[in-house]
XYZ file of C-alpha atoms in Angstrom:
611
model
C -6.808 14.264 25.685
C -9.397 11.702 25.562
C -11.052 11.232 29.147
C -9.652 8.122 30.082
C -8.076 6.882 33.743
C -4.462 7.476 32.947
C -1.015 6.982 35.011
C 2.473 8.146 34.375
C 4.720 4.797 33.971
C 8.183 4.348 33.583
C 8.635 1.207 31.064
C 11.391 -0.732 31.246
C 13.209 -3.651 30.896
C 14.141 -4.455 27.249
C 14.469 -0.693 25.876
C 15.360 2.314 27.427
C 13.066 3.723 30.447
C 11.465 6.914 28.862
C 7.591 8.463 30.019
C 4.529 6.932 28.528
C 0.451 7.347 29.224
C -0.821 4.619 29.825
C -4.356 3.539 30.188
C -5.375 1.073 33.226
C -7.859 -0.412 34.289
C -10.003 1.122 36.753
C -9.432 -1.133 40.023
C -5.727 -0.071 39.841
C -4.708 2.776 41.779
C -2.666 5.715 39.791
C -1.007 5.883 43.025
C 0.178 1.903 43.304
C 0.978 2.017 38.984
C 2.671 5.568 39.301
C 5.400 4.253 41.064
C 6.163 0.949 39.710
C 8.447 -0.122 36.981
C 6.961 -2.213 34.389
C 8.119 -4.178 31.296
C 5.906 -3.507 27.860
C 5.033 -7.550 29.041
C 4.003 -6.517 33.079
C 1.809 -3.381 31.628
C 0.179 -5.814 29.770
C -0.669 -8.564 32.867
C -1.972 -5.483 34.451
C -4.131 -4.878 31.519
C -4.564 -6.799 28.317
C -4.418 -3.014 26.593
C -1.581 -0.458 26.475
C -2.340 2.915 25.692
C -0.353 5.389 24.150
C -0.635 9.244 24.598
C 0.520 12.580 23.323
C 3.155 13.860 25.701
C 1.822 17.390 25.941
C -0.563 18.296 28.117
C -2.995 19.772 25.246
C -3.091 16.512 24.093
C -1.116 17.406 20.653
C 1.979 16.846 19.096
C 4.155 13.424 19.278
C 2.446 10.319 20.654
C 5.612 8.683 22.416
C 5.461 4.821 20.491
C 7.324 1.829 21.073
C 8.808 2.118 17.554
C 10.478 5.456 19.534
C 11.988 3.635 22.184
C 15.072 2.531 20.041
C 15.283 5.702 18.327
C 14.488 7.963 21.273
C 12.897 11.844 20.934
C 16.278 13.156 19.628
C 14.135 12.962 16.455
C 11.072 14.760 17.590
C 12.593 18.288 16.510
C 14.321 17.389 13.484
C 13.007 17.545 9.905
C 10.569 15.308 8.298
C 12.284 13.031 6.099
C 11.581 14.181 2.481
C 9.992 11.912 -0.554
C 11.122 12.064 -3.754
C 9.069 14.138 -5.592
C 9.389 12.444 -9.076
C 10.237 8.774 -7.987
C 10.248 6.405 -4.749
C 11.671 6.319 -1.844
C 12.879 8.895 0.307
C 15.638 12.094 -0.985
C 18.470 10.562 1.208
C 18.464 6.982 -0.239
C 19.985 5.315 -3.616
C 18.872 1.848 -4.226
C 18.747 -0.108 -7.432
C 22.115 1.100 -9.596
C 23.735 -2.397 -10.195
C 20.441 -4.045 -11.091
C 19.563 -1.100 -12.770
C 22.730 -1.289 -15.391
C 21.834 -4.869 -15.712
C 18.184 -4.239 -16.262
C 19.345 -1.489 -19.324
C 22.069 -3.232 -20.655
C 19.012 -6.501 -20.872
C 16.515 -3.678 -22.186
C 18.914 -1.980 -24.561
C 19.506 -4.958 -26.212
C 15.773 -6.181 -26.268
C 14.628 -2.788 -28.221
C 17.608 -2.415 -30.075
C 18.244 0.878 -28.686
C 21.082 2.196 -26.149
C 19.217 3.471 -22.800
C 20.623 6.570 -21.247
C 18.880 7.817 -17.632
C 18.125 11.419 -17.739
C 17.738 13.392 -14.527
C 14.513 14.738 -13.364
C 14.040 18.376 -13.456
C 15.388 19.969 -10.401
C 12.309 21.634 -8.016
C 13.738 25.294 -8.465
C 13.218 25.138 -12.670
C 9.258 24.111 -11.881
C 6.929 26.751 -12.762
C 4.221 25.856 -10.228
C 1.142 27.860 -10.081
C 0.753 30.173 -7.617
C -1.626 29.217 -4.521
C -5.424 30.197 -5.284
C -7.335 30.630 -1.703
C -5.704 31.210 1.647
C -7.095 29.189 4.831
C -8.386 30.953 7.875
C -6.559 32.276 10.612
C -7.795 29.462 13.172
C -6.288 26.924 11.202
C -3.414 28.632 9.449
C -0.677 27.045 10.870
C -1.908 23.343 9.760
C -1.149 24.389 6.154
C 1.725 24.572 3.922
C 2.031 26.373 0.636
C 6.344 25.259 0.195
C 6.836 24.427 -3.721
C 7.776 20.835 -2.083
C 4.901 19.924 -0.234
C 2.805 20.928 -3.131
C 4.992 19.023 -5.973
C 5.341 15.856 -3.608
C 1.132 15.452 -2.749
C 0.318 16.062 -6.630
C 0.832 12.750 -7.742
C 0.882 9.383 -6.663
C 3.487 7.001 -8.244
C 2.569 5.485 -11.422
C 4.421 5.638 -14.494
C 2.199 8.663 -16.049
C 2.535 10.379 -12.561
C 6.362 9.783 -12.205
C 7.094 10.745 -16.251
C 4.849 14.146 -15.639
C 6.655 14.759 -12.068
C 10.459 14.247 -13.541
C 8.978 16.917 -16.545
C 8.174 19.149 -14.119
C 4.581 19.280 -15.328
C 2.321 19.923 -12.715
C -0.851 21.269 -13.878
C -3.246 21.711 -11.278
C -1.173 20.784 -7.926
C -3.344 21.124 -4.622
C -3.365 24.687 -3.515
C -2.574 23.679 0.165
C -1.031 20.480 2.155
C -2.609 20.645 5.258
C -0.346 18.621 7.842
C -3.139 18.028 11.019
C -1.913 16.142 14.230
C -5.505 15.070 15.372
C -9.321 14.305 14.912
C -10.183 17.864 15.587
C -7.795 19.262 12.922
C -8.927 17.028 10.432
C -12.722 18.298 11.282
C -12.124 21.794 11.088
C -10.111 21.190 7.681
C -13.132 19.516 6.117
C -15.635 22.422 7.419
C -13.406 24.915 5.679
C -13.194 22.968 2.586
C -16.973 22.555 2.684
C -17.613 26.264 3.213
C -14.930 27.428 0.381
C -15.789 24.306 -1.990
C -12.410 23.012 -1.979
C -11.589 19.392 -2.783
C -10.463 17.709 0.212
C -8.011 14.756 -0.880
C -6.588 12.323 1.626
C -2.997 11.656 1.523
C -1.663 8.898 3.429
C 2.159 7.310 1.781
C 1.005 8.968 -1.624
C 2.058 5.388 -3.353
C -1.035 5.041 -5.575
C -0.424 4.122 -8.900
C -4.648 4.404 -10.694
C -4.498 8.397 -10.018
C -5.891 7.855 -6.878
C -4.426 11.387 -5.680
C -4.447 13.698 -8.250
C -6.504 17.378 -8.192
C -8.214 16.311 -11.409
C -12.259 16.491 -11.396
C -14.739 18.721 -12.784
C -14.690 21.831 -11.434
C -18.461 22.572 -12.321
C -19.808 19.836 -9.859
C -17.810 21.313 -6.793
C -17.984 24.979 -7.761
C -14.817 25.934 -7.779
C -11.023 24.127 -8.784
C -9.249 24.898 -5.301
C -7.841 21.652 -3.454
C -6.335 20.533 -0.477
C -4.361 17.718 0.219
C -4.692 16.314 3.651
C -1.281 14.717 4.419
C -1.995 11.958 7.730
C 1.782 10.611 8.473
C 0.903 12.957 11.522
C -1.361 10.271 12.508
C 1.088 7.900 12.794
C 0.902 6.424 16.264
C 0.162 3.168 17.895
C -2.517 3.534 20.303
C -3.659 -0.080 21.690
C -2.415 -3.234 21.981
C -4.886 -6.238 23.281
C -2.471 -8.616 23.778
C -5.331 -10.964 25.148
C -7.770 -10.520 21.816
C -4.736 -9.852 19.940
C -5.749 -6.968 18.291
C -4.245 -3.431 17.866
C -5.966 0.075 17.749
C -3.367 2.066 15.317
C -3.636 5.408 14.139
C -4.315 5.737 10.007
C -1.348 7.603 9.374
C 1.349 4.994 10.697
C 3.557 3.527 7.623
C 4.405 -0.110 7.176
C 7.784 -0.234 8.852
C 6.796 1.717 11.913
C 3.641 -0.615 12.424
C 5.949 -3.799 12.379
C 8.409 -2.013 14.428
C 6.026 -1.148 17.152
C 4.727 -4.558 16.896
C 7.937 -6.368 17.070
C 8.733 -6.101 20.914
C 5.296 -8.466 21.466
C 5.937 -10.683 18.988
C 3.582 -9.482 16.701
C 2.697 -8.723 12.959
C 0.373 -7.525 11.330
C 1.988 -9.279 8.443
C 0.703 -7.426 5.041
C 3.449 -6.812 3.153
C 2.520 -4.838 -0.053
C 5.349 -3.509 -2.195
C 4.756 0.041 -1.226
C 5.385 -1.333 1.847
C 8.175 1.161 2.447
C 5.835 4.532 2.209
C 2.474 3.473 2.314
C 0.294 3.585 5.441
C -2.826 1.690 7.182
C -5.150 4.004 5.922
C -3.803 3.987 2.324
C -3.956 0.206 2.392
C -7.834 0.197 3.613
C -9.155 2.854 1.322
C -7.847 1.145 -1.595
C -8.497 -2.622 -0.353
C -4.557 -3.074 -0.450
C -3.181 -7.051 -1.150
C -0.116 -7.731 0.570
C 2.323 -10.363 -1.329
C 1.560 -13.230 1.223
C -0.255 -15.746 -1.137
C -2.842 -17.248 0.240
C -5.309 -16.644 3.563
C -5.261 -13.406 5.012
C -3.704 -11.631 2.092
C -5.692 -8.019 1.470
C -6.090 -5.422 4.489
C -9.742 -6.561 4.445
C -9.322 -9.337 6.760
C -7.510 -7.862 8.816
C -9.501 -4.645 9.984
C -12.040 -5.832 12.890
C -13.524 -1.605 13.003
C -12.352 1.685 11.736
C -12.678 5.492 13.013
C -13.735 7.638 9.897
C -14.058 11.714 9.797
C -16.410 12.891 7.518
C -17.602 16.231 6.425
C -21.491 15.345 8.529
C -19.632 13.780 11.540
C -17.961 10.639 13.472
C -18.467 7.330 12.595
C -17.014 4.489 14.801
C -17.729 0.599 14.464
C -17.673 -1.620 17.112
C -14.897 -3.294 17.805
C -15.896 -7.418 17.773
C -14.763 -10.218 15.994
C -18.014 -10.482 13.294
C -21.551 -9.033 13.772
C -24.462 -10.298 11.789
C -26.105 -6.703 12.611
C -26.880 -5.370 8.999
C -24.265 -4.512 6.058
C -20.679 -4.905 7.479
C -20.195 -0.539 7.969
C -16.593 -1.130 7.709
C -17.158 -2.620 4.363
C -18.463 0.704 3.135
C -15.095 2.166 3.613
C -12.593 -0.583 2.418
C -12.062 0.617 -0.948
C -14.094 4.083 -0.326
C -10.402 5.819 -1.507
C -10.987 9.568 0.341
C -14.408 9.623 -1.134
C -16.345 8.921 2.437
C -14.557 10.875 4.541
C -10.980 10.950 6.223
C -10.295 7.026 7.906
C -8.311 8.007 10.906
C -8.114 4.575 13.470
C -8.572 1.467 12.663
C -8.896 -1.834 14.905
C -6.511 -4.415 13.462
C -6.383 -8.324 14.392
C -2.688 -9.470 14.327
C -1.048 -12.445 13.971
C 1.962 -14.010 15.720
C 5.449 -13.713 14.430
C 6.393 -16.785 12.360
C 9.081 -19.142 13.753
C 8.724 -22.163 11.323
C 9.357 -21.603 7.418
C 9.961 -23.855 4.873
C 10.466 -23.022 1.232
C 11.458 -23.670 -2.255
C 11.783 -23.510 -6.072
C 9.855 -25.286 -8.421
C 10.374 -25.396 -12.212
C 7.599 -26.241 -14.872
C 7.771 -27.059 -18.244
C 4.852 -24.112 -19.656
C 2.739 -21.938 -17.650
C -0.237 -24.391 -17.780
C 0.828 -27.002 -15.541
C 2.347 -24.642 -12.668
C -1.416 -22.949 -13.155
C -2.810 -26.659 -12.292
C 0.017 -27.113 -9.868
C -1.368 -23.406 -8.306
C -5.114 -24.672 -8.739
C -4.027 -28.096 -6.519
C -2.429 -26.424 -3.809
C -4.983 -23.152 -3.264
C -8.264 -26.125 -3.295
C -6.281 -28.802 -1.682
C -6.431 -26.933 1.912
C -2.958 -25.842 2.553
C -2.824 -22.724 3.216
C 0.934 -21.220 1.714
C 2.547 -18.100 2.474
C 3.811 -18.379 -0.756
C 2.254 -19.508 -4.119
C 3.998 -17.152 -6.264
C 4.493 -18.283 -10.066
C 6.303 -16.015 -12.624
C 6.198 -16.705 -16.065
C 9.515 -17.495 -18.495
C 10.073 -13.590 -18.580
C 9.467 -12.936 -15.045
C 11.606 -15.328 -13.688
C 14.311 -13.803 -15.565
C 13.479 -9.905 -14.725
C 13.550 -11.183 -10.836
C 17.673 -12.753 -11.415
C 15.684 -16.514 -11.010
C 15.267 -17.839 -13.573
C 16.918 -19.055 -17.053
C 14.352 -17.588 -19.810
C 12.662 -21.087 -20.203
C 10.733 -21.870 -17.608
C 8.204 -20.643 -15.267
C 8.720 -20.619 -11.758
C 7.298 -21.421 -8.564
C 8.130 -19.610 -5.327
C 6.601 -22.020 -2.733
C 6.395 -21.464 0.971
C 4.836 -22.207 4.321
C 5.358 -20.599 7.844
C 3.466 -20.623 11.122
C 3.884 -19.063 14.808
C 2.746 -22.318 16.237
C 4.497 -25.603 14.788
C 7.017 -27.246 11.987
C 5.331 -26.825 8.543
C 8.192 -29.104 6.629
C 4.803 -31.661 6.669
C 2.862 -29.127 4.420
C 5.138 -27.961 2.103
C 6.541 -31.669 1.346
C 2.894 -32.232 0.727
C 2.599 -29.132 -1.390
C 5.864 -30.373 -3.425
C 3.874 -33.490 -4.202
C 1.510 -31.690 -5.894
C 3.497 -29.832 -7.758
C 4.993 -33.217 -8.983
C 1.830 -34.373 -10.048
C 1.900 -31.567 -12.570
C 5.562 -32.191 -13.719
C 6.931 -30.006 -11.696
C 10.505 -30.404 -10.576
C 11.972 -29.033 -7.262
C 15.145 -27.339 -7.717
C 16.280 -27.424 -4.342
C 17.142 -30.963 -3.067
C 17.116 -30.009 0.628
C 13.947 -27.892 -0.033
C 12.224 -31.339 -0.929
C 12.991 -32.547 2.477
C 11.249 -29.416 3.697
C 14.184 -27.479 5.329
C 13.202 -25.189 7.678
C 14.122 -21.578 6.399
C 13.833 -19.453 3.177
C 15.656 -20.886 0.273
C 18.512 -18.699 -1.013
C 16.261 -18.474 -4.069
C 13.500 -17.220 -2.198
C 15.170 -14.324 -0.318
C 17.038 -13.450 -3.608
C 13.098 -13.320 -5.494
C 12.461 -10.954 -2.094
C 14.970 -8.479 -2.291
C 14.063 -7.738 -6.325
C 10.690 -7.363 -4.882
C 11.267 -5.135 -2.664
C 13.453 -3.409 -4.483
C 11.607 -2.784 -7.692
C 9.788 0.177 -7.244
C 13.749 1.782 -7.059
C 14.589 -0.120 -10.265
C 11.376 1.121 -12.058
C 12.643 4.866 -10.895
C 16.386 3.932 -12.884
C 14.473 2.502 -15.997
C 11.652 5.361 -17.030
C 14.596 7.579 -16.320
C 16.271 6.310 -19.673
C 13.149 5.856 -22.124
C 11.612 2.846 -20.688
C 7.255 2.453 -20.190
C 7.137 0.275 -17.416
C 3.413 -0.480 -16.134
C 1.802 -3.304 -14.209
C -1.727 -4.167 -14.533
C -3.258 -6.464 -11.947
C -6.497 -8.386 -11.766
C -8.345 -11.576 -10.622
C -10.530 -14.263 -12.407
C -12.002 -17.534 -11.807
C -9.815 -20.815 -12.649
C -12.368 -21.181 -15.529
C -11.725 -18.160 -16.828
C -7.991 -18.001 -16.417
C -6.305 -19.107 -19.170
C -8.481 -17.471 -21.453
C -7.840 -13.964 -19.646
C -4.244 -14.614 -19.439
C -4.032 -14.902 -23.536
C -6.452 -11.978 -24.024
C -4.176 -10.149 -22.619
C -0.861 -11.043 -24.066
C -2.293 -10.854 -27.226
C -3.905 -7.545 -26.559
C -0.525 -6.227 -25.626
C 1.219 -7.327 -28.943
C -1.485 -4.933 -30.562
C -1.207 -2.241 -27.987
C 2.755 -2.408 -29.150
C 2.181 -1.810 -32.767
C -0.380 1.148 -31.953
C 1.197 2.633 -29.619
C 4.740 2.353 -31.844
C 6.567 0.735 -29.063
C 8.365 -1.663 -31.104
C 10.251 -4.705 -29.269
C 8.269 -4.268 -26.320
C 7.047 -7.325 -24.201
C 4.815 -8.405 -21.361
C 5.252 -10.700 -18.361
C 3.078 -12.379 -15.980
C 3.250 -13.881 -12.418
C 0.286 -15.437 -10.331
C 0.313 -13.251 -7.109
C -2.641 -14.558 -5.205
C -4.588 -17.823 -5.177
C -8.114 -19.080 -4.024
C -9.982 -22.002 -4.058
C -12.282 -20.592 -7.014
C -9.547 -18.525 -8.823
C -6.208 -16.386 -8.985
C -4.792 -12.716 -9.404
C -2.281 -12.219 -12.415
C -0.248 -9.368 -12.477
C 1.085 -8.204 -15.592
C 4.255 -6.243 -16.170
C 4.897 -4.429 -19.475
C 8.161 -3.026 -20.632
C 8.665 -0.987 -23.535
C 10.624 1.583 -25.471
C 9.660 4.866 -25.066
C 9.662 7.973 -27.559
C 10.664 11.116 -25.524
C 7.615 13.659 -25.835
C 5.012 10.498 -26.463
C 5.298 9.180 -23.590
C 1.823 9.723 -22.061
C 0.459 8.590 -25.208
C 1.777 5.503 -25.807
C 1.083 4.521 -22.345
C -2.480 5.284 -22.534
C -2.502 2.997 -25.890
C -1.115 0.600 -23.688
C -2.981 0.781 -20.473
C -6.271 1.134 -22.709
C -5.994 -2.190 -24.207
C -5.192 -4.053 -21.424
C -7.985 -2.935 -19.425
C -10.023 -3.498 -22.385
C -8.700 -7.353 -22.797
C -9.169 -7.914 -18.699
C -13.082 -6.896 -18.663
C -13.961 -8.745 -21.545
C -12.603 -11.770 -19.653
C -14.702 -11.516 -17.331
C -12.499 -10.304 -14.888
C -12.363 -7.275 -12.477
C -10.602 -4.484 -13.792
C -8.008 -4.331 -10.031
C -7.351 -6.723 -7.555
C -5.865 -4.760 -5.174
C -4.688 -1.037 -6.274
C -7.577 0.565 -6.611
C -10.376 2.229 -9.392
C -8.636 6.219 -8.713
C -9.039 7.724 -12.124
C -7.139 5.931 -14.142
C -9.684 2.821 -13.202
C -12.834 4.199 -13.154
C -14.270 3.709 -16.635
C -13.937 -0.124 -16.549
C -14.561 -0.262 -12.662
C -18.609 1.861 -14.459
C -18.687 -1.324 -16.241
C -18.117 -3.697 -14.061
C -20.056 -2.393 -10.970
C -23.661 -2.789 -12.027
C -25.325 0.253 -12.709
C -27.911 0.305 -9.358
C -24.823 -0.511 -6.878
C -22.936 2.475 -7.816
C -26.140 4.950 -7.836
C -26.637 3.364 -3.824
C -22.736 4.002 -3.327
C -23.434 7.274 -4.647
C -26.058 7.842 -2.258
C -23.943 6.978 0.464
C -21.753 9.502 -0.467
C -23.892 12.306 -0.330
C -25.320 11.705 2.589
C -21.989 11.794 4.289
C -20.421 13.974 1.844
C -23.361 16.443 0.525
C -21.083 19.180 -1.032
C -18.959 16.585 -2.676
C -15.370 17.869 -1.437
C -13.632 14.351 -0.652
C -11.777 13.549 -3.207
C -13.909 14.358 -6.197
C -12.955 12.350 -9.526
C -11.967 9.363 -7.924
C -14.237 5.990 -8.195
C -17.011 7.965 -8.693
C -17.688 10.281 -11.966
């Protein structure tokens, strides 16, 4: 346990009393705080941070959290909750079947072809290779060699991942999953995998969809083709709250829902909301420079982390913890977007926000995709500051249940902790209006405070794609997204490029009747993000091949636009030959540098971002 004063508290108050260590301040008395009842909101008068310990007195095992204290340690010797394997979510839920008849009966008709799911291959018909090196004794027990583990840390989840997994093709899956509970775990891992050149491969919600998590590299520059995978949801605890700074010290391992959970009794968010929001974890969202689907301000996990904890195979490092430092290159920066290839990111120091109590939003309608781009362009350089700027093309809009096939749409929204923002997004309507757009809503023109039904309806199919995707490559379908960001400039010229370099991709790849759609996801002042969605039919056994056509050509159509090849899931491996061209040549060879000075026998994650 770390060597900090400590007292045994009872909290209580809103949630159950149950045992916590917490840290105090060093003029209180462990006597005086020992025997004294305190709210989560007294612990914090008493100090501005709350500490949160492992319950055991070798300083392993659970850290008791407040996203526990509704759900108290009857769960603490039960099973882990199991991912699917060959899809999203976990093996006890079933989202998505109504939509997903919709979405095939839509599709079917679309490709001329009827679209029947097929189930994945069950985990007992895999023929997995057999485990190549065996870890020693000291550390034995933080390793599992279960068929399961292995399958489920293979892949990440994009479509050539997900169409492999439900194949039962698993080439080279890691040898190991190593399932450590601490810092010193981790550290011993990574010695072992230095000694026995093994790739080490982070694993936080294993939601990456660029091949961010596969064993795939060269074997020759390691010297050997054993791998680990270093699973973290065992670093999954809340360990500081500075209610006063408002900033939290969480463990790298905690998944979205737990984070807001924990955070929910102060009245606090940390309020990035990507799609893998489910699964995915703070670490996962800094090492690949995550984007969550707020639209404008603090969007991407980047302005969010204030300093970071990071293993790596040479040692510790740990960055202060202050609001901005003009001492140097921002350290922290090194590691936002480092994806395993650094070392293992363990803590990081998070500012948070408070919970929203105003909202106000609404619907717009445009006549083309041009003038809600202008109507985007007004709003992101007129100072407002939106929650949501969110505008889905003709075929979007439709795919999301909002829209009627011939217009584009415009998801506007506003919200704020502090005061009514009906003022801002009546203002924002205006300038919509000056572009021709119409608001659908009547009593969203008045700025009503609250979502619009509209809104929450675009929200659930958000949320709830991921499960739909699952439903649709089941029955023959190539569904991809492709994401990137340009200047307003360079916009419309990117967005063509790469509708029209899909229509080719379509014929190459023999994918007949398949289409693209395109929303705006983020906006700045100087530019945007469009995402891209592609749908098409698939040929059973070409799969892989016609999605490579695909991705190919739209990565080829977004660099020579001038714009980067990923806004916000990452290089991996699927990314990495456009992300060569797009980083000069000199910034990689310094990255690279870094890399071997904290990483000199080249075990973390080998393949990824770099060659």
């Amino acid at each position: 346990m770390l060597a900090v004063k400590t007292a045994r508290l009872r909290l209580a108050g809103r949630w159950p009393v149950l045992d916590a260590w917490v840290r105090l301040p060093r003029h209180v008395s462990e006597s005086a705080a020992a025997v004294t009842k305190l709210t989560l909101q007294q612990a914090s008068l008493i100090s501005c941070t709350l500490k949160l310990f492992p319950r055991s007195s070798s300083g392993k095992g659970r850290y008791t959290t407040m996203s526990e204290i509704d759900d108290p340690p009857a769960r603490s010797g039960a099973p882990r909750r199991r991912v699917r394997y060959w899809g999203w979510g976990y093996e006890d839920t079933n989202t998505g079947e109504d939509s997903a008849l919709v979405a095939l009966d839509y599709l079917g008709e679309r490709f001329g072809a009827r679209l029947a799911p097929k189930k994945p291959l069950p985990l007992a018909k895999i023929d997995l290779p057999r485990p190549r090196l065996s870890p020693p004794e000291s550390i034995a027990e933080l390793f599992s060699a279960e068929p399961y583990e292995r399958v489920s840390h293979a892949y990440g989840k994009s479509y050539r991942d997900l169409v492999r997994a439900r194949r039962g093709e698993f080439p080279h899956p890691p040898d190991l999953v190593a399932m450590p509970s601490d810092e010193s775990e981790i550290a011993a891992i990574l010695d072992w995998c230095a000694t026995s050149h093994t790739a080490a491969i982070p694993y936080g919600g294993g939601t990456s969809v660029s091949g961010g998590l596969e064993s795939e590299f060269d074997p020759a520059n390691l010297g050997s083709e054993h791998s680990v995978s270093i699973d973290l949801t065992g670093l999954g605890a809340l360990i500081e709250v500075d209610t006063m700074s408002r900033t939290a010290r969480i463990q790298a391992g905690m998944r979205g829902p737990a984070i807001e959970e924990a955070l929910r009794p102060l009245d606090l968010t940390l309020r990035l909301f990507p799609q893998s929001f489910e699964l995915s974890t703070l670490g996962g969202w800094i090492a690949t420079r995550a984007a969550g689907h707020f639209a404008t301000g603090p969007t991407r996990i980047d302005a969010f982390v204030e300093a970071l904890r990071v293993i790596t195979p040479q040692g510790v490092i740990d960055t202060l913890e202050v609001p901005s430092s003009g001492a140097g290159p921002d350290l922290n920066a090194l590691f936002l977007g480092s994806e395993g290839t650094l070392g293992v990111i363990t803590e990081a120091s998070v500012r948070l926000l408070a919970r929203p109590r105003f909202v106000a939003s609404g619907v717009v309608d445009f006549a083309n995709l041009h003038s809600g781009l202008a109507a985007v362009r007004g709003i992101a350089q007129s100072g407002l500051v939106p929650a949501s700027c969110r505008l889905l093309d003709e075929a979007e809009a439709v795919l999301a249940g909002i829209g009627n096939g011939s217009e584009p749409v415009l998801l506007l929204g506003f919200e704020s902790a502090d005061h009514p923002v009906g003022a801002c997004f009546q203002r924002a309507g205006e300038l919509c209006c000056d572009h021709g757009g119409v608001l659908r809503d009547p009593g969203a023109q008045r700025g009503s405070q609250g979502p619009s039904a509209t809104t929450a309806m675009w929200r659930r199919a958000f949320l709830d794609a991921p499960y739909l995707r699952d439903h649709l490559i089941a029955a023959g379908v190539i569904c991809e997204t492709v994401e990137t960001a340009a200047t307003w400039k360079n916009l419309d010229a990117l967005i063509a490029g790469v509708r029209s370099a899909a229509a080719k991709a379509f014929v190459d790849a023999g994918a007949t009747g398949g289409f693209i759609t395109c929303r705006i996801t983020h906006a700045y002042p100087d530019g945007a993000a469009p995402y891209f969605t592609v749908l098409a039919p698939a040929r059973s056994g070409s799969e892989l091949s016609q999605w490579s056509c695909i991705k190919e050509g739209l990565s080829d159509a977004i660099t020579s636009a001038h714009a980067t090849i990923t806004h916000h899931h990452g290089v991996g491996r699927f990314h990495r030959p456009w992300y060569e061209r797009e980083a000069p040549a000199l910034a990689r060879s310094a990255l690279l540098a870094a890399k071997q000075s904290l990483d000199p026998a080249g075990i973390m994650n080998p393949g990824a971002l770099f060659a």
